[in-house]
C-alpha cells in the first residue's frame, strides 16, 4: 500500500444557509480545497461524497453525479461516488478516498461531505435523522435521536454517577472553542447555567446538550505522499484509517453506554499507526450530544470508563489540557451538517498539524485523531493524521 | 410508516411474536430469521414472548416527532425481556416515577396516527408491574 497525504482542505461556514443551495455550498467547499492545494479541476481523478439524506432533506438523490457536475468535473468523466453511513458519511468518504489512493488505483482524490438540513421544518428533520437508527423497532416506538442518546446518558449516570454539571461542561468547553473558530455556527461562549437551564428535550438532555440542525460542506484532497510535495509544503500524512460497525438498534448492544464500534475502530487505528493514546496531541470526537463526547473519550482510551465527567470538568479536555478534545468546537458549536461533519473533523486536524488553527492552536501539535459516528454507534470511522 | 410496512409486522407488534434459535437457545425480538451466533447452523422457529421484563434504561421525551407530539412527555425505555432480548418501547406511566430496574409487562395500545386522516397504528407498550 502507498502512503497517503492530505494536500488541501476547504470548509464553508456552517449554519443556516437559507440563501445558498446544496450545490452552492458544495462548490464553495470544493473550490476552497482546490485553491488550498493549488490544483486545477482537471488534475482530479476521483471523488467520494459523504451525504446522509439529501433525498429527504432536499428531495435530491444521485448526489455523486450532481456534485461532479456542478464542480465542473464532467468533462473528464471522473468516477464520483456517494458514500452513506448516516452521520459517519463524511468519515467514510474520507476513508474511501484514502483507500483509493493507497491501493494505487487513483492518484488525486477529493473526499467531500455535504448536507443541507434547514430546507425542511424541524418535524421533518427529526424524522429524517431517526432513519439513522432502527426505523421499524426504535423510531416506530417513539424514539427520537436525542431520546436514544438520553437513554445512553441515563444508563451512564446510573452506572458511574456523573453529575449534571460535569455533563454540561462538554457543551461549555465546545462553545469556548467554537467561539475561536470562524466556520462555527455558534461563536459565543456559554455558561453552565445556559446548559442546565435550557429547554428539556429528552431527560436528562437539554437543548444545549444537543448539536443543531445545520447546513454546510467540507472537502479535502488526498494524494500519494510521494507526490504531495508537488502541491504543498505541509502535507499531512494519513497514519491510520479504521472503520467498525455494530448493531443498528441501541437496544441490541452488549452495554448501552459503551460504543463497541468506537472501541474496535480506535484499537484498529492505533494498531495500524503503531501508536497509543499518549501520542495523540488532540482529537475531534463525535459530540452529537454531550454524552456522546463523554463515551467517545473513554471508548477511545483517553480516560478510564466512568471517569470522563470528572476528566472534562477538571479541564483535561480543554485547550491546554492533557488531551484537547474538539478544538474546532465540535458538532455542538460548529454545527452538525451530518454528511459534512467527518470531513470537517479532518480539516480541523490538518489545520492544527499545519499550525494554522489561530486562537485554538494546540502548541507543537504533531499527531491528531478524528472520530466520526453514524447513528447511535452502528458505524464508526477513526483516522489518525500526522505531520511529515 | 406505510400500511404495507406496518402490516408486515402485525403478529409481532400485536402479540409479541418473535423467534428463537433451537440450536443455541437464543431468543430474538424483534424477530430475526438468521442467528448471528450459529449462522447457517442455526434453526430459527417462532416464539411467543411472555411480555415481562425489566427497564434497563429510559428517558422522558419532551420534544417528539410530529405523530408522537400529543403524547409528550412520555417514557421511552429499553426493556430487557425475561427471555433475554432487549427492546425499545414506551412505558405508560407517570414519567416522574420511572426508574431503572423497574419490572414491567406488555399491554396492547395505540402507538401513533399517520397524519389527520391516516391509519392508526396499534402495538405493544409496557406498564409497571405493581
mmCIF file of N, CA, C and O in Angstrom, chain A residues 85-157:
data_model
loop_
_atom_site.group_PDB
_atom_site.id
_atom_site.type_symbol
_atom_site.label_atom_id
_atom_site.label_comp_id
_atom_site.label_asym_id
_atom_site.label_seq_id
_atom_site.Cartn_x
_atom_site.Cartn_y
_atom_site.Cartn_z
ATOM 1 N N UNK A 85 -23.434 6.654 5.448
ATOM 2 C CA UNK A 85 -23.421 5.922 6.716
ATOM 3 C C UNK A 85 -23.945 6.858 7.797
ATOM 4 O O UNK A 85 -23.297 7.091 8.810
ATOM 5 N N UNK A 86 -25.130 7.426 7.542
ATOM 6 C CA UNK A 86 -25.750 8.394 8.449
ATOM 7 C C UNK A 86 -24.742 9.494 8.787
ATOM 8 O O UNK A 86 -24.090 10.032 7.889
ATOM 9 N N UNK A 87 -24.562 9.780 10.054
ATOM 10 C CA UNK A 87 -23.709 10.905 10.466
ATOM 11 C C UNK A 87 -22.234 10.596 10.279
ATOM 12 O O UNK A 87 -21.389 11.472 10.473
ATOM 13 N N UNK A 88 -21.884 9.347 9.931
ATOM 14 C CA UNK A 88 -20.493 8.978 9.660
ATOM 15 C C UNK A 88 -20.202 8.996 8.157
ATOM 16 O O UNK A 88 -19.146 8.542 7.723
ATOM 17 N N UNK A 89 -21.116 9.527 7.362
ATOM 18 C CA UNK A 89 -20.933 9.521 5.898
ATOM 19 C C UNK A 89 -19.635 10.215 5.493
ATOM 20 O O UNK A 89 -18.908 9.731 4.614
ATOM 21 N N UNK A 90 -19.327 11.343 6.117
ATOM 22 C CA UNK A 90 -18.114 12.088 5.776
ATOM 23 C C UNK A 90 -16.859 11.306 6.127
ATOM 24 O O UNK A 90 -15.919 11.223 5.322
ATOM 25 N N UNK A 91 -16.841 10.718 7.303
ATOM 26 C CA UNK A 91 -15.683 9.926 7.738
ATOM 27 C C UNK A 91 -15.425 8.769 6.795
ATOM 28 O O UNK A 91 -14.277 8.440 6.465
ATOM 29 N N UNK A 92 -16.514 8.152 6.327
ATOM 30 C CA UNK A 92 -16.362 7.022 5.415
ATOM 31 C C UNK A 92 -15.952 7.477 4.012
ATOM 32 O O UNK A 92 -15.219 6.764 3.319
ATOM 33 N N UNK A 93 -16.414 8.659 3.600
ATOM 34 C CA UNK A 93 -16.000 9.195 2.297
ATOM 35 C C UNK A 93 -14.492 9.430 2.318
ATOM 36 O O UNK A 93 -13.784 9.120 1.343
ATOM 37 N N UNK A 94 -13.995 9.976 3.431
ATOM 38 C CA UNK A 94 -12.548 10.198 3.557
ATOM 39 C C UNK A 94 -11.809 8.868 3.493
ATOM 40 O O UNK A 94 -10.816 8.727 2.789
ATOM 41 N N UNK A 95 -12.339 7.877 4.213
ATOM 42 C CA UNK A 95 -11.691 6.554 4.221
ATOM 43 C C UNK A 95 -11.655 5.942 2.813
ATOM 44 O O UNK A 95 -10.646 5.371 2.404
ATOM 45 N N UNK A 96 -12.743 6.092 2.064
ATOM 46 C CA UNK A 96 -12.768 5.548 0.694
ATOM 47 C C UNK A 96 -11.731 6.233 -0.185
ATOM 48 O O UNK A 96 -11.071 5.592 -1.005
ATOM 49 N N UNK A 97 -11.588 7.548 -0.011
ATOM 50 C CA UNK A 97 -10.596 8.284 -0.806
ATOM 51 C C UNK A 97 -9.183 7.816 -0.458
ATOM 52 O O UNK A 97 -8.347 7.613 -1.346
ATOM 53 N N UNK A 98 -8.944 7.615 0.839
ATOM 54 C CA UNK A 98 -7.621 7.157 1.287
ATOM 55 C C UNK A 98 -7.333 5.762 0.723
ATOM 56 O O UNK A 98 -6.243 5.488 0.208
ATOM 57 N N UNK A 99 -8.333 4.887 0.773
ATOM 58 C CA UNK A 99 -8.161 3.522 0.256
ATOM 59 C C UNK A 99 -7.870 3.560 -1.255
ATOM 60 O O UNK A 99 -7.010 2.834 -1.753
ATOM 61 N N UNK A 100 -8.593 4.434 -1.966
ATOM 62 C CA UNK A 100 -8.405 4.519 -3.422
ATOM 63 C C UNK A 100 -6.969 4.921 -3.771
ATOM 64 O O UNK A 100 -6.364 4.373 -4.690
ATOM 65 N N UNK A 101 -6.425 5.872 -3.005
ATOM 66 C CA UNK A 101 -5.055 6.326 -3.278
ATOM 67 C C UNK A 101 -4.042 5.286 -2.788
ATOM 68 O O UNK A 101 -3.077 4.972 -3.489
ATOM 69 N N UNK A 102 -4.282 4.740 -1.597
ATOM 70 C CA UNK A 102 -3.347 3.757 -1.027
ATOM 71 C C UNK A 102 -3.229 2.545 -1.941
ATOM 72 O O UNK A 102 -2.147 1.973 -2.106
ATOM 73 N N UNK A 103 -4.319 2.164 -2.575
ATOM 74 C CA UNK A 103 -4.323 0.965 -3.426
ATOM 75 C C UNK A 103 -3.538 1.176 -4.713
ATOM 76 O O UNK A 103 -3.186 0.212 -5.393
ATOM 77 N N UNK A 104 -3.332 2.439 -5.073
ATOM 78 C CA UNK A 104 -2.673 2.719 -6.347
ATOM 79 C C UNK A 104 -3.655 2.886 -7.485
ATOM 80 O O UNK A 104 -3.267 3.178 -8.619
ATOM 81 N N UNK A 105 -4.942 2.716 -7.204
ATOM 82 C CA UNK A 105 -5.950 2.819 -8.260
ATOM 83 C C UNK A 105 -6.113 4.258 -8.760
ATOM 84 O O UNK A 105 -6.322 4.491 -9.940
ATOM 85 N N UNK A 106 -6.048 5.222 -7.803
ATOM 86 C CA UNK A 106 -6.206 6.634 -8.177
ATOM 87 C C UNK A 106 -5.081 7.446 -7.554
ATOM 88 O O UNK A 106 -4.469 7.003 -6.573
ATOM 89 N N UNK A 107 -4.832 8.638 -8.076
ATOM 90 C CA UNK A 107 -3.785 9.493 -7.519
ATOM 91 C C UNK A 107 -4.353 10.669 -6.715
ATOM 92 O O UNK A 107 -4.117 10.784 -5.527
ATOM 93 N N UNK A 108 -5.073 11.548 -7.375
ATOM 94 C CA UNK A 108 -5.565 12.752 -6.709
ATOM 95 C C UNK A 108 -7.076 12.593 -6.507
ATOM 96 O O UNK A 108 -7.832 12.545 -7.480
ATOM 97 N N UNK A 109 -7.486 12.495 -5.266
ATOM 98 C CA UNK A 109 -8.891 12.173 -4.984
ATOM 99 C C UNK A 109 -9.487 13.191 -4.008
ATOM 100 O O UNK A 109 -8.854 13.552 -3.025
ATOM 101 N N UNK A 110 -10.710 13.624 -4.314
ATOM 102 C CA UNK A 110 -11.439 14.536 -3.423
ATOM 103 C C UNK A 110 -12.339 13.712 -2.512
ATOM 104 O O UNK A 110 -13.065 12.836 -2.977
ATOM 105 N N UNK A 111 -12.265 13.986 -1.209
ATOM 106 C CA UNK A 111 -13.241 13.434 -0.269
ATOM 107 C C UNK A 111 -14.036 14.620 0.251
ATOM 108 O O UNK A 111 -13.462 15.572 0.773
ATOM 109 N N UNK A 112 -15.343 14.553 0.078
ATOM 110 C CA UNK A 112 -16.169 15.695 0.478
ATOM 111 C C UNK A 112 -17.326 15.226 1.333
ATOM 112 O O UNK A 112 -17.648 14.040 1.371
ATOM 113 N N UNK A 113 -17.931 16.160 2.012
ATOM 114 C CA UNK A 113 -19.148 15.867 2.764
ATOM 115 C C UNK A 113 -20.048 17.069 2.664
ATOM 116 O O UNK A 113 -19.566 18.210 2.694
ATOM 117 N N UNK A 114 -21.334 16.823 2.515
ATOM 118 C CA UNK A 114 -22.256 17.952 2.380
ATOM 119 C C UNK A 114 -23.636 17.561 2.895
ATOM 120 O O UNK A 114 -24.074 16.428 2.723
ATOM 121 N N UNK A 115 -24.291 18.498 3.551
ATOM 122 C CA UNK A 115 -25.675 18.288 3.973
ATOM 123 C C UNK A 115 -26.366 19.640 4.029
ATOM 124 O O UNK A 115 -25.790 20.624 4.501
ATOM 125 N N UNK A 116 -27.576 19.680 3.523
ATOM 126 C CA UNK A 116 -28.418 20.884 3.590
ATOM 127 C C UNK A 116 -29.641 20.467 4.372
ATOM 128 O O UNK A 116 -30.510 19.776 3.846
ATOM 129 N N UNK A 117 -29.691 20.854 5.653
ATOM 130 C CA UNK A 117 -30.721 20.309 6.542
ATOM 131 C C UNK A 117 -31.850 21.283 6.861
ATOM 132 O O UNK A 117 -32.884 20.884 7.389
ATOM 133 N N UNK A 118 -31.634 22.589 6.556
ATOM 134 C CA UNK A 118 -32.625 23.571 7.027
ATOM 135 C C UNK A 118 -33.702 23.878 5.994
ATOM 136 O O UNK A 118 -34.522 24.748 6.218
ATOM 137 N N UNK A 119 -33.704 23.139 4.872
ATOM 138 C CA UNK A 119 -34.771 23.362 3.893
ATOM 139 C C UNK A 119 -36.082 22.702 4.322
ATOM 140 O O UNK A 119 -37.124 22.944 3.739
ATOM 141 N N UNK A 120 -36.013 21.844 5.354
ATOM 142 C CA UNK A 120 -37.247 21.240 5.879
ATOM 143 C C UNK A 120 -37.468 21.740 7.303
ATOM 144 O O UNK A 120 -36.542 22.238 7.947
ATOM 145 N N UNK A 121 -38.691 21.581 7.801
ATOM 146 C CA UNK A 121 -39.007 22.005 9.165
ATOM 147 C C UNK A 121 -38.438 21.034 10.189
ATOM 148 O O UNK A 121 -37.910 19.975 9.831
ATOM 149 N N UNK A 122 -38.569 21.373 11.471
ATOM 150 C CA UNK A 122 -37.921 20.559 12.496
ATOM 151 C C UNK A 122 -38.583 19.187 12.652
ATOM 152 O O UNK A 122 -37.918 18.206 12.956
ATOM 153 N N UNK A 123 -39.906 19.079 12.416
ATOM 154 C CA UNK A 123 -40.555 17.758 12.488
ATOM 155 C C UNK A 123 -39.941 16.818 11.453
ATOM 156 O O UNK A 123 -39.642 15.666 11.733
ATOM 157 N N UNK A 124 -39.758 17.350 10.241
ATOM 158 C CA UNK A 124 -39.243 16.521 9.171
ATOM 159 C C UNK A 124 -37.768 16.183 9.378
ATOM 160 O O UNK A 124 -37.336 15.072 9.088
ATOM 161 N N UNK A 125 -36.986 17.155 9.901
ATOM 162 C CA UNK A 125 -35.574 16.836 10.119
ATOM 163 C C UNK A 125 -35.432 15.829 11.258
ATOM 164 O O UNK A 125 -34.618 14.907 11.178
ATOM 165 N N UNK A 126 -36.252 15.966 12.315
ATOM 166 C CA UNK A 126 -36.219 14.982 13.406
ATOM 167 C C UNK A 126 -36.529 13.598 12.864
ATOM 168 O O UNK A 126 -35.850 12.614 13.168
ATOM 169 N N UNK A 127 -37.562 13.519 12.016
ATOM 170 C CA UNK A 127 -37.969 12.230 11.462
ATOM 171 C C UNK A 127 -36.889 11.661 10.538
ATOM 172 O O UNK A 127 -36.580 10.468 10.586
ATOM 173 N N UNK A 128 -36.278 12.507 9.741
ATOM 174 C CA UNK A 128 -35.227 12.049 8.816
ATOM 175 C C UNK A 128 -34.044 11.491 9.594
ATOM 176 O O UNK A 128 -33.517 10.430 9.269
ATOM 177 N N UNK A 129 -33.646 12.202 10.646
ATOM 178 C CA UNK A 129 -32.496 11.746 11.441
ATOM 179 C C UNK A 129 -32.794 10.424 12.143
ATOM 180 O O UNK A 129 -31.884 9.624 12.382
ATOM 181 N N UNK A 130 -34.079 10.177 12.452
ATOM 182 C CA UNK A 130 -34.438 8.909 13.073
ATOM 183 C C UNK A 130 -34.111 7.737 12.147
ATOM 184 O O UNK A 130 -33.918 6.614 12.600
ATOM 185 N N UNK A 131 -34.006 8.014 10.861
ATOM 186 C CA UNK A 131 -33.628 6.980 9.900
ATOM 187 C C UNK A 131 -32.211 6.448 10.102
ATOM 188 O O UNK A 131 -31.846 5.412 9.561
ATOM 189 N N UNK A 132 -31.415 7.130 10.925
ATOM 190 C CA UNK A 132 -30.066 6.636 11.243
ATOM 191 C C UNK A 132 -30.127 5.549 12.306
ATOM 192 O O UNK A 132 -29.152 4.850 12.560
ATOM 193 N N UNK A 133 -31.292 5.421 12.955
ATOM 194 C CA UNK A 133 -31.497 4.351 13.937
ATOM 195 C C UNK A 133 -32.355 3.269 13.276
ATOM 196 O O UNK A 133 -32.516 3.244 12.069
ATOM 197 N N UNK A 134 -32.923 2.376 14.053
ATOM 198 C CA UNK A 134 -33.773 1.316 13.511
ATOM 199 C C UNK A 134 -35.196 1.866 13.384
ATOM 200 O O UNK A 134 -35.905 2.005 14.369
ATOM 201 N N UNK A 135 -35.563 2.210 12.159
ATOM 202 C CA UNK A 135 -36.854 2.855 11.925
ATOM 203 C C UNK A 135 -38.006 1.989 12.443
ATOM 204 O O UNK A 135 -38.929 2.471 13.082
ATOM 205 N N UNK A 136 -37.987 0.686 12.154
ATOM 206 C CA UNK A 136 -39.149 -0.157 12.456
ATOM 207 C C UNK A 136 -39.274 -0.499 13.931
ATOM 208 O O UNK A 136 -40.368 -0.725 14.429
ATOM 209 N N UNK A 137 -38.129 -0.573 14.648
ATOM 210 C CA UNK A 137 -38.211 -1.044 16.033
ATOM 211 C C UNK A 137 -37.728 -0.038 17.069
ATOM 212 O O UNK A 137 -37.747 -0.303 18.257
ATOM 213 N N UNK A 138 -37.248 1.128 16.623
ATOM 214 C CA UNK A 138 -36.936 2.211 17.558
ATOM 215 C C UNK A 138 -37.808 3.423 17.223
ATOM 216 O O UNK A 138 -38.599 3.875 18.033
ATOM 217 N N UNK A 139 -37.688 3.905 15.995
ATOM 218 C CA UNK A 139 -38.452 5.074 15.568
ATOM 219 C C UNK A 139 -39.944 4.875 15.726
ATOM 220 O O UNK A 139 -40.656 5.745 16.233
ATOM 221 N N UNK A 140 -40.438 3.718 15.325
ATOM 222 C CA UNK A 140 -41.876 3.437 15.407
ATOM 223 C C UNK A 140 -42.401 3.514 16.838
ATOM 224 O O UNK A 140 -43.546 3.859 17.087
ATOM 225 N N UNK A 141 -41.546 3.180 17.810
ATOM 226 C CA UNK A 141 -41.976 3.198 19.200
ATOM 227 C C UNK A 141 -41.890 4.595 19.821
ATOM 228 O O UNK A 141 -42.111 4.766 21.014
ATOM 229 N N UNK A 142 -41.540 5.589 19.014
ATOM 230 C CA UNK A 142 -41.497 6.965 19.516
ATOM 231 C C UNK A 142 -40.104 7.418 19.910
ATOM 232 O O UNK A 142 -39.952 8.424 20.598
ATOM 233 N N UNK A 143 -39.083 6.657 19.492
ATOM 234 C CA UNK A 143 -37.707 7.068 19.789
ATOM 235 C C UNK A 143 -37.295 8.202 18.850
ATOM 236 O O UNK A 143 -37.605 8.170 17.666
ATOM 237 N N UNK A 144 -36.626 9.199 19.395
ATOM 238 C CA UNK A 144 -36.011 10.253 18.602
ATOM 239 C C UNK A 144 -34.509 10.107 18.791
ATOM 240 O O UNK A 144 -34.069 9.373 19.677
ATOM 241 N N UNK A 145 -33.727 10.820 18.009
ATOM 242 C CA UNK A 145 -32.277 10.710 18.200
ATOM 243 C C UNK A 145 -31.823 11.212 19.561
ATOM 244 O O UNK A 145 -31.084 10.522 20.259
ATOM 245 N N UNK A 146 -32.293 12.409 19.969
ATOM 246 C CA UNK A 146 -31.937 12.831 21.338
ATOM 247 C C UNK A 146 -32.424 11.816 22.371
ATOM 248 O O UNK A 146 -31.754 11.577 23.383
ATOM 249 N N UNK A 147 -33.576 11.197 22.125
ATOM 250 C CA UNK A 147 -34.125 10.208 23.056
ATOM 251 C C UNK A 147 -33.213 9.009 23.223
ATOM 252 O O UNK A 147 -32.998 8.515 24.330
ATOM 253 N N UNK A 148 -32.648 8.536 22.116
ATOM 254 C CA UNK A 148 -31.750 7.377 22.189
ATOM 255 C C UNK A 148 -30.475 7.735 22.964
ATOM 256 O O UNK A 148 -30.027 6.980 23.826
ATOM 257 N N UNK A 149 -29.905 8.908 22.660
ATOM 258 C CA UNK A 149 -28.698 9.319 23.395
ATOM 259 C C UNK A 149 -29.032 9.623 24.859
ATOM 260 O O UNK A 149 -28.199 9.442 25.750
ATOM 261 N N UNK A 150 -30.261 10.075 25.111
ATOM 262 C CA UNK A 150 -30.675 10.318 26.501
ATOM 263 C C UNK A 150 -30.702 9.001 27.272
ATOM 264 O O UNK A 150 -30.347 8.951 28.451
ATOM 265 N N UNK A 151 -31.092 7.913 26.598
ATOM 266 C CA UNK A 151 -31.088 6.602 27.273
ATOM 267 C C UNK A 151 -29.651 6.148 27.537
ATOM 268 O O UNK A 151 -29.378 5.503 28.554
ATOM 269 N N UNK A 152 -28.724 6.499 26.642
ATOM 270 C CA UNK A 152 -27.305 6.221 26.897
ATOM 271 C C UNK A 152 -26.870 7.024 28.135
ATOM 272 O O UNK A 152 -26.218 6.497 29.041
ATOM 273 N N UNK A 153 -27.280 8.298 28.178
ATOM 274 C CA UNK A 153 -26.879 9.171 29.290
ATOM 275 C C UNK A 153 -27.397 8.630 30.619
ATOM 276 O O UNK A 153 -26.659 8.574 31.616
ATOM 277 N N UNK A 154 -28.669 8.223 30.659
ATOM 278 C CA UNK A 154 -29.226 7.721 31.920
ATOM 279 C C UNK A 154 -28.566 6.412 32.354
ATOM 280 O O UNK A 154 -28.354 6.189 33.545
ATOM 281 N N UNK A 155 -28.256 5.564 31.386
ATOM 282 C CA UNK A 155 -27.543 4.326 31.708
ATOM 283 C C UNK A 155 -26.177 4.662 32.308
ATOM 284 O O UNK A 155 -25.757 4.097 33.319
ATOM 285 N N UNK A 156 -25.488 5.621 31.678
ATOM 286 C CA UNK A 156 -24.150 6.017 32.123
ATOM 287 C C UNK A 156 -24.202 6.625 33.536
ATOM 288 O O UNK A 156 -23.413 6.266 34.411
ATOM 289 N N UNK A 157 -25.146 7.539 33.738
ATOM 290 C CA UNK A 157 -25.269 8.205 35.045
ATOM 291 C C UNK A 157 -25.608 7.182 36.129
ATOM 292 O O UNK A 157 -25.068 7.219 37.235
#
